[in-house]
Amino acid sequence: MLFGRHTKNPIKIADKGVTDWKYTTCGYCSTGCSIEVGLNAQGKAVAARGVGDASVNQGKLCIKGIFEHELFNSANRGSTPLMRDKPIDAYVPVSWDAALDRTAAEFKRIQEKYGRDSVAIVSTGQILTEEFYTLGKLTRGVIGTNNYDGNTTLCMASAVSGYKRSFGSDGPPGCYEDFDHTECLIAFGSNLPEQHPIIYWRLKMALEKRKFPVIVVDPRVTMFAQMADIHLPVKPGTDLVLLNSLAHVILKEGFADRAYIEAHTSGYDEFSALVAQYDPVTAARICGIDEDTIRHVARLYAKAGAAMSIWTMGINQSTHGSDGVAAINNLNLITGNIGKPGGTSLSITGQCNAMGTREWSSCSGLPGYRALEKEKDRETIAKFWGVNPEFFPKQRGMFMTDIFPAIETGQIKALWLVATNPLTSMPNTPRIRKTLQKLEFMVVQDAYADVETTQYANVYLPAALWGEKEGVFTNTERRVNLVRKVMAPHGDAKADLWIFNELAKRYEQGRKMNFPPTPAGVFEEMRALSKGRMLDYSGMDHDKIEAQRGIQWPCTEGAEKGNPRLYTDGVFQHADGKAKLLAMPFIDNNEKPSEDYPFWLNSGRVVEHFHTRTRTGKIGNVNKFSPTPYMEMNPDAAARLNIPHMSYARLISRRGDAVVMVQHTQRVPPDMVFIPFHFHECVNRLTLGLLDPYSRQPAFKQCSVKIEPAPNQQAAAAANVAARSF
Ligand SMILES: Nc1nc2c(c(=O)[nH]1)N[C@H]1C(S)=C(S)[C@@H](COP(=O)(O)OP(=O)(O)OC[C@H]3O[C@@H](n4cnc5c(=O)[nH]c(N)nc54)[C@H](O)[C@@H]3O)O[C@H]1N2
Ligand SMILES: Nc1nc2c(c(=O)[nH]1)N[C@H]1C(S)=C(S)[C@@H](COP(=O)(O)OP(=O)(O)OC[C@H]3O[C@@H](n4cnc5c(=O)[nH]c(N)nc54)[C@H](O)[C@@H]3O)O[C@H]1N2
Ligand code: SF4
Ligand SMILES: [Mo]
C-alpha cells in the first residue's frame, strides 16, 4: 500500500502568468520578511511569495504577505492631492504645487502668529528610513517645531524608554537566532502566532529541533498560550508585580549570576531591597498567579543555561509599561542573560519600520540615537546639515499623546499627519474627533484617500505605498532590509521622500541645505552619521543589503556582515559602562472594574488585519476571514447578561459606547472582554488610555466597561462594517 498523495490528484497551483518576480520587503509588521512580487506581462502585480534564501522567513509569508500584491490596485488609494478651504467644504483635486504651496504658507502663517511650536507633526513607523531621516531634517532643521512625534508613542515608546533606563540606550540586543540556542523562553503580553506569524514559525522550528520550556504571560488564552508549557494568566496591568517576585525568588534562593551582577550592573542594593518586599505569597494576591507557580517559573528561568524574554503590547501599553520593560531587563541581568546566544531581552517590535523611526527620525532627538539634550550631538548634526545649532531645541518636545491635549487647549493650531490614523487608533476617539475640529489647519499625508482623518483635513497629500518606492526598513532584530520599487506609484501619488523634499524647497532655509533627491543619496548621509556609533551602518549599502537579504547593525566599515547581538562584551551605554538594576515599586493606578463598570476591556489584534484596516480592509481574502467588529466574551458572563453567541451587545465606558458582535469563548476570563482594535468607531470609543509616566504610552489594554444586550443593533453594526467593505 502506498501512503501519501499517490492515489490523489497532485496539488495544482494556479498559473497567474507571472513573467517577472521583484524582490522587496513586506510592509506590514516588524518581522521583516523578504518578499517577491510577481508581475504579469502587462506589468500588473498578480502574486507574492516568500524569498527562499532570506534568513528571516526562509520562503514563508503570513496571510497578509501572501496577498500584499493586491494593495497596488486596492480601493480608495489617493491618486491626486485634494484641498478645501474649511473642513465643511468639499475637497477639490489640485496640483502638487498648489497643495504644497498652501501647506508651507499655512505653516509659516501659523508659526509667525502663534510661535514656532504651534505646528505639530505626527508621523509613523511605516515609511522608509530614508524618509524618516529626511522628515527629521525638515522638521528640526527647517520648519523648526519641537512638537514632532510618531505613532510609536502608541506602540514601542515603553520599550525604548525601558531600554534606555536599563542599558543607557535603545536597541533590542537579541535576534531570532536566539531561539536556536535558548533553554527557556518567557513571553509577556505577546500573541506571536497572530501578530508575528513568521517569528513564531522560527520559534516552532527551533522547538522541533530541540525542546525547551515556553512560558506565556497573558490574561487571555491566546493561541500562543495554548501551545505554551506554562500559561500565566496574569491580572491585567500587574506584570511588574510578577517580575519583581520572580527576581525575589531568584535572589533569595541563590540562583542569581553573582559574577555578572558584580561585573556589569549597578544599583543592586536598592534593587534587592525593593524585590525583597515581593515575596510570592504577597505577589500572588496582586498578580493572580499562585505562589508555587511563581517559584517554579523563577527556578526554571534562572537554572537554564541560557534564557530569553520577549514581549510586545501587553507590557508596553500599560501605566507601568516602561517599568515592565526595565523589570524584564532586570530579570535578564540578574541571570546573566544579555548579549549571549539564547540569553536576551528582546522586545518584539510592531510596525514594519518602527525601528527605523527610533534610529533616524529625530522625533525624540537627533538622528542616529543622538539627543537634543547633548550639546555635542546638536553641534555635530547642525554642522552636518548646515544649520545654526541654536536653532535646535535643547530638549525634546511633546509626545503624540500630549500633542492632542495641546490642540484642545489651543497651544497647537496646525497638525500634519504622516501615515497614521489617530481617529481610529488613539484612545477615546470621541474626544480626538472634537479635538481635531479645533485646528486652524490640518494636512493628511496617506496612501489612502478614505483614511478617517481626512474628514477634518484641509489638505490631503496622496502618498506612494511601500513597494512603489525604494529604501530600507529595520526589523525587530535590528536587521536593515531593502524595499525595492516593484511598481510605479498609483495615479499621481508621490513617495513621501519626494513630498518632504518639495516642501523643504518652499523654505529659504530648506533651499540652502542639501536634501538628496534619491533614497541612495539619503542613505549615504545616514551611513556617514552612523560611523563609529552603536547603530553603525557604515558597512552597508543598498545593493549589499539586498544581496544578504538584510544586514543587522552594527555593521562597521569594511565588515562583510552585521552583528547578531548587542552587549556581548557586557559593556553598556551608561556613562560607567554598566547596566542599571532598577528598583520599581508597583503603583496600582488603572481604571479597574467596579460595580458600575464590571468588566476589564482588553484590546489588540487579529492575524488577518493590520491596524485601522485602511489596507487590509480592502484585500478580499483577509477581510473575508475577519469582516466584523467582534468581542470575545466568556460564556458564563454572557449567560448571566442574557447575551447569546453571535448576537450583538452594547459596551459602555465612561468615554462612550460601541456595538459589537459577541463570540462566546473561554479565551477570556469571566471578568474580561477582548475586542480587536482594527474597526473604526469601535473599541477606541471606549478606551481611557492612561499614560505611562516615562514613555507617555497609553494603557490601551486596561479600562472598564459595562455590557448590555443590543438585539436591535444588527443594522447599526452592519453599517459600521460597510464603511470599509468593498
Ligand atoms: N496581524 C497583525 N499583526 C501585527 C499588527 C496588526 O495590526 N495585525 N500590528 C503590529 C504592531 S504595530 C504591533 S505593536 C504588534 C502587537 O503585537 P502583540 O502585542 O502581540 O498584539 P496585541 O494583540 O496588541 O496584544 C498582545 C496581548 O497582550 C495581552 N495583554 C493585555 N493586557 C495584558 C497585561 O496586563 N499583561 C500581559 N502580560 N498581557 C496583556 C492581550 O491579551 C493580547 O493577547 O503586532 C504587529 N503585528
Ligand atoms: N485599542 C487599541 N488601540 C491601539 C492599539 C491597541 O492594541 N489597542 N495599538 C496601538 C499601536 S501598537 C499602534 S502601532 C497604532 C497604529 O495606529 P495607526 O498608525 O494610526 O494605524 P495605521 O492603520 O497603521 O495607520 C497608518 C496609515 O499609514 C498609511 N500608510 C501606509 N503606508 C504609507 C506610506 O508609505 N506613506 C504614507 N504617507 N502613508 C502610508 C495607511 O494607509 C494608514 O492610514 O494603534 C494603536 N492603537
Ligand atoms: S510576518 Fe509580518 S513581515 Fe512577514 S509576511 Fe506577515 S506581515 Fe509581512
Ligand atoms: Mo504598534
CSV table of C-alpha atoms in Angstrom, one decimal, residues 316-497:
chain,number,residue,atom,x,y,z
A,316,ASN,CA,4.3,48.4,26.6
A,317,GLN,CA,0.6,49.5,26.6
A,318,SER,CA,0.3,49.9,30.3
A,319,THR,CA,0.6,52.5,33.0
A,320,HIS,CA,3.7,50.7,34.1
A,321,GLY,CA,5.0,49.9,30.6
A,322,SER,CA,8.4,51.4,30.9
A,323,ASP,CA,8.8,49.8,34.4
A,324,GLY,CA,7.6,46.5,33.0
A,325,VAL,CA,10.3,46.6,30.3
A,326,ALA,CA,13.0,47.6,32.8
A,327,ALA,CA,11.8,44.7,35.1
A,328,ILE,CA,12.2,42.3,32.2
A,329,ASN,CA,15.8,43.7,31.7
A,330,ASN,CA,16.4,43.2,35.5
A,331,LEU,CA,15.4,39.6,35.2
A,332,ASN,CA,17.8,39.0,32.4
A,333,LEU,CA,20.6,41.0,34.1
A,334,ILE,CA,20.5,39.1,37.4
A,335,THR,CA,20.6,35.8,35.5
A,336,GLY,CA,23.4,36.9,33.1
A,337,ASN,CA,21.1,36.7,30.1
A,338,ILE,CA,22.1,39.6,28.0
A,339,GLY,CA,24.2,39.5,24.8
A,340,LYS,CA,24.7,35.8,24.8
A,341,PRO,CA,23.3,33.3,22.3
A,342,GLY,CA,19.8,32.3,23.6
A,343,GLY,CA,20.1,34.8,26.5
A,344,THR,CA,18.4,38.1,25.8
A,345,SER,CA,15.8,40.7,26.4
A,346,LEU,CA,14.1,41.1,23.0
A,347,SER,CA,11.3,43.5,22.5
A,348,ILE,CA,9.2,42.3,19.6
A,349,THR,CA,8.7,45.5,17.5
A,350,GLY,CA,5.3,46.3,15.9
A,351,GLN,CA,5.3,48.2,12.6
A,352,CYS,CA,7.5,47.4,9.6
A,353,ASN,CA,9.8,50.3,10.4
A,354,ALA,CA,9.1,51.2,14.0
A,355,MET,CA,12.8,50.6,14.4
A,356,GLY,CA,13.8,52.9,11.6
A,357,THR,CA,11.9,55.8,13.2
A,358,ARG,CA,13.6,55.2,16.6
A,359,GLU,CA,17.0,55.2,14.9
A,360,TRP,CA,16.8,58.0,12.4
A,361,SER,CA,13.6,60.2,12.5
A,362,SER,CA,14.8,62.7,15.1
A,363,CYS,CA,11.3,62.5,16.8
A,364,SER,CA,12.7,62.2,20.2
A,365,GLY,CA,16.1,63.7,19.5
A,366,LEU,CA,18.5,63.9,16.6
A,367,PRO,CA,19.5,61.2,14.0
A,368,GLY,CA,21.5,58.1,14.9
A,369,TYR,CA,20.3,57.8,18.5
A,370,ARG,CA,21.6,61.3,19.3
A,371,ALA,CA,20.0,63.5,21.9
A,372,LEU,CA,18.8,67.1,21.8
A,373,GLU,CA,19.9,67.4,25.4
A,374,LYS,CA,23.6,66.9,24.4
A,375,GLU,CA,25.5,69.9,23.1
A,376,LYS,CA,27.9,67.8,21.2
A,377,ASP,CA,25.1,66.0,19.4
A,378,ARG,CA,23.4,69.2,18.5
A,379,GLU,CA,26.7,70.6,17.1
A,380,THR,CA,27.5,67.5,15.1
A,381,ILE,CA,24.1,67.5,13.4
A,382,ALA,CA,24.0,71.3,12.9
A,383,LYS,CA,27.3,71.2,11.2
A,384,PHE,CA,26.4,68.2,9.0
A,385,TRP,CA,23.1,69.8,7.9
A,386,GLY,CA,24.4,73.3,7.7
A,387,VAL,CA,22.1,74.9,10.3
A,388,ASN,CA,22.8,77.1,13.3
A,389,PRO,CA,23.0,74.8,16.4
A,390,GLU,CA,21.0,77.4,18.3
A,391,PHE,CA,18.0,76.6,16.0
A,392,PHE,CA,17.6,73.2,17.7
A,393,PRO,CA,15.6,73.0,21.0
A,394,LYS,CA,17.6,71.8,23.9
A,395,GLN,CA,15.2,69.1,25.0
A,396,ARG,CA,12.6,67.0,23.2
A,397,GLY,CA,9.0,68.4,22.8
A,398,MET,CA,5.7,66.8,23.2
A,399,PHE,CA,4.9,63.2,22.7
A,400,MET,CA,2.0,62.3,20.4
A,401,THR,CA,-0.3,61.7,23.4
A,402,ASP,CA,0.4,65.2,24.7
A,403,ILE,CA,0.0,66.9,21.3
A,404,PHE,CA,-3.7,66.2,21.1
A,405,PRO,CA,-4.5,67.7,24.5
A,406,ALA,CA,-2.4,70.7,23.4
A,407,ILE,CA,-4.6,71.1,20.4
A,408,GLU,CA,-7.6,71.1,22.8
A,409,THR,CA,-6.1,73.9,24.9
A,410,GLY,CA,-5.2,76.0,21.8
A,411,GLN,CA,-1.4,75.7,22.2
A,412,ILE,CA,-1.2,73.8,18.8
A,413,LYS,CA,-3.0,75.2,15.8
A,414,ALA,CA,-1.8,73.1,12.9
A,415,LEU,CA,-1.3,69.4,12.5
A,416,TRP,CA,0.5,67.4,9.8
A,417,LEU,CA,-0.2,63.7,10.0
A,418,VAL,CA,2.1,61.4,8.0
A,419,ALA,CA,1.0,57.7,7.8
A,420,THR,CA,-1.1,57.5,10.9
A,421,ASN,CA,-4.8,57.4,11.6
A,422,PRO,CA,-5.5,58.6,15.2
A,423,LEU,CA,-9.2,59.0,14.6
A,424,THR,CA,-9.3,55.2,14.9
A,425,SER,CA,-6.1,54.3,16.8
A,426,MET,CA,-5.9,56.8,19.7
A,427,PRO,CA,-7.7,56.1,22.9
A,428,ASN,CA,-11.0,57.9,23.5
A,429,THR,CA,-11.7,58.8,19.8
A,430,PRO,CA,-14.9,60.8,20.6
A,431,ARG,CA,-12.5,63.3,22.3
A,432,ILE,CA,-10.0,63.1,19.4
A,433,ARG,CA,-12.8,63.9,17.0
A,434,LYS,CA,-13.7,67.1,18.9
A,435,THR,CA,-10.0,68.0,19.3
A,436,LEU,CA,-9.3,67.9,15.5
A,437,GLN,CA,-12.1,70.4,14.9
A,438,LYS,CA,-10.2,73.0,16.9
A,439,LEU,CA,-7.3,73.1,14.4
A,440,GLU,CA,-6.8,76.1,12.1
A,441,PHE,CA,-5.1,73.9,9.5
A,442,MET,CA,-4.5,70.2,9.0
A,443,VAL,CA,-2.7,68.1,6.4
A,444,VAL,CA,-3.1,64.4,6.0
A,445,GLN,CA,-0.4,62.5,4.0
A,446,ASP,CA,-1.5,59.0,3.5
A,447,ALA,CA,-1.6,56.3,0.8
A,448,TYR,CA,-5.4,56.1,1.1
A,449,ALA,CA,-7.9,58.9,0.5
A,450,ASP,CA,-10.5,57.4,2.8
A,451,VAL,CA,-8.4,57.4,5.9
A,452,GLU,CA,-10.8,58.8,8.6
A,453,THR,CA,-8.6,61.8,9.4
A,454,THR,CA,-9.3,63.3,6.0
A,455,GLN,CA,-12.7,64.2,7.5
A,456,TYR,CA,-11.1,67.1,9.3
A,457,ALA,CA,-8.2,68.0,7.0
A,458,ASN,CA,-7.7,71.0,4.7
A,459,VAL,CA,-5.1,69.3,2.5
A,460,TYR,CA,-4.7,65.7,1.5
A,461,LEU,CA,-1.4,64.5,0.0
A,462,PRO,CA,-1.6,61.1,-1.7
A,463,ALA,CA,1.5,59.0,-0.8
A,464,ALA,CA,3.1,56.1,-2.6
A,465,LEU,CA,2.9,52.7,-0.8
A,466,TRP,CA,5.9,50.7,0.3
A,467,GLY,CA,6.5,48.8,-2.9
A,468,GLU,CA,6.1,51.9,-5.1
A,469,LYS,CA,9.4,53.4,-3.8
A,470,GLU,CA,12.8,52.4,-2.6
A,471,GLY,CA,14.7,52.5,0.7
A,472,VAL,CA,15.2,50.5,3.9
A,473,PHE,CA,13.2,49.2,6.9
A,474,THR,CA,14.8,47.9,10.2
A,475,ASN,CA,13.1,44.9,11.7
A,476,THR,CA,12.8,43.6,15.3
A,477,GLU,CA,16.3,42.0,15.3
A,478,ARG,CA,18.0,45.2,14.0
A,479,ARG,CA,18.1,43.9,10.5
A,480,VAL,CA,18.1,46.6,7.9
A,481,ASN,CA,16.1,45.2,4.9
A,482,LEU,CA,15.8,46.6,1.4
A,483,VAL,CA,12.5,47.7,0.0
A,484,ARG,CA,12.7,47.7,-3.8
A,485,LYS,CA,10.3,49.5,-6.0
A,486,VAL,CA,8.0,47.0,-7.6
A,487,MET,CA,5.6,49.3,-9.3
A,488,ALA,CA,5.1,53.0,-10.2
A,489,PRO,CA,3.1,54.9,-7.6
A,490,HIS,CA,-0.7,54.8,-8.0
A,491,GLY,CA,-2.1,57.7,-10.1
A,492,ASP,CA,-0.3,60.9,-9.2
A,493,ALA,CA,0.7,59.7,-5.7
A,494,LYS,CA,4.3,60.5,-4.7
A,495,ALA,CA,6.9,58.9,-2.4
A,496,ASP,CA,7.0,60.5,1.0
A,497,LEU,CA,10.6,61.4,0.3
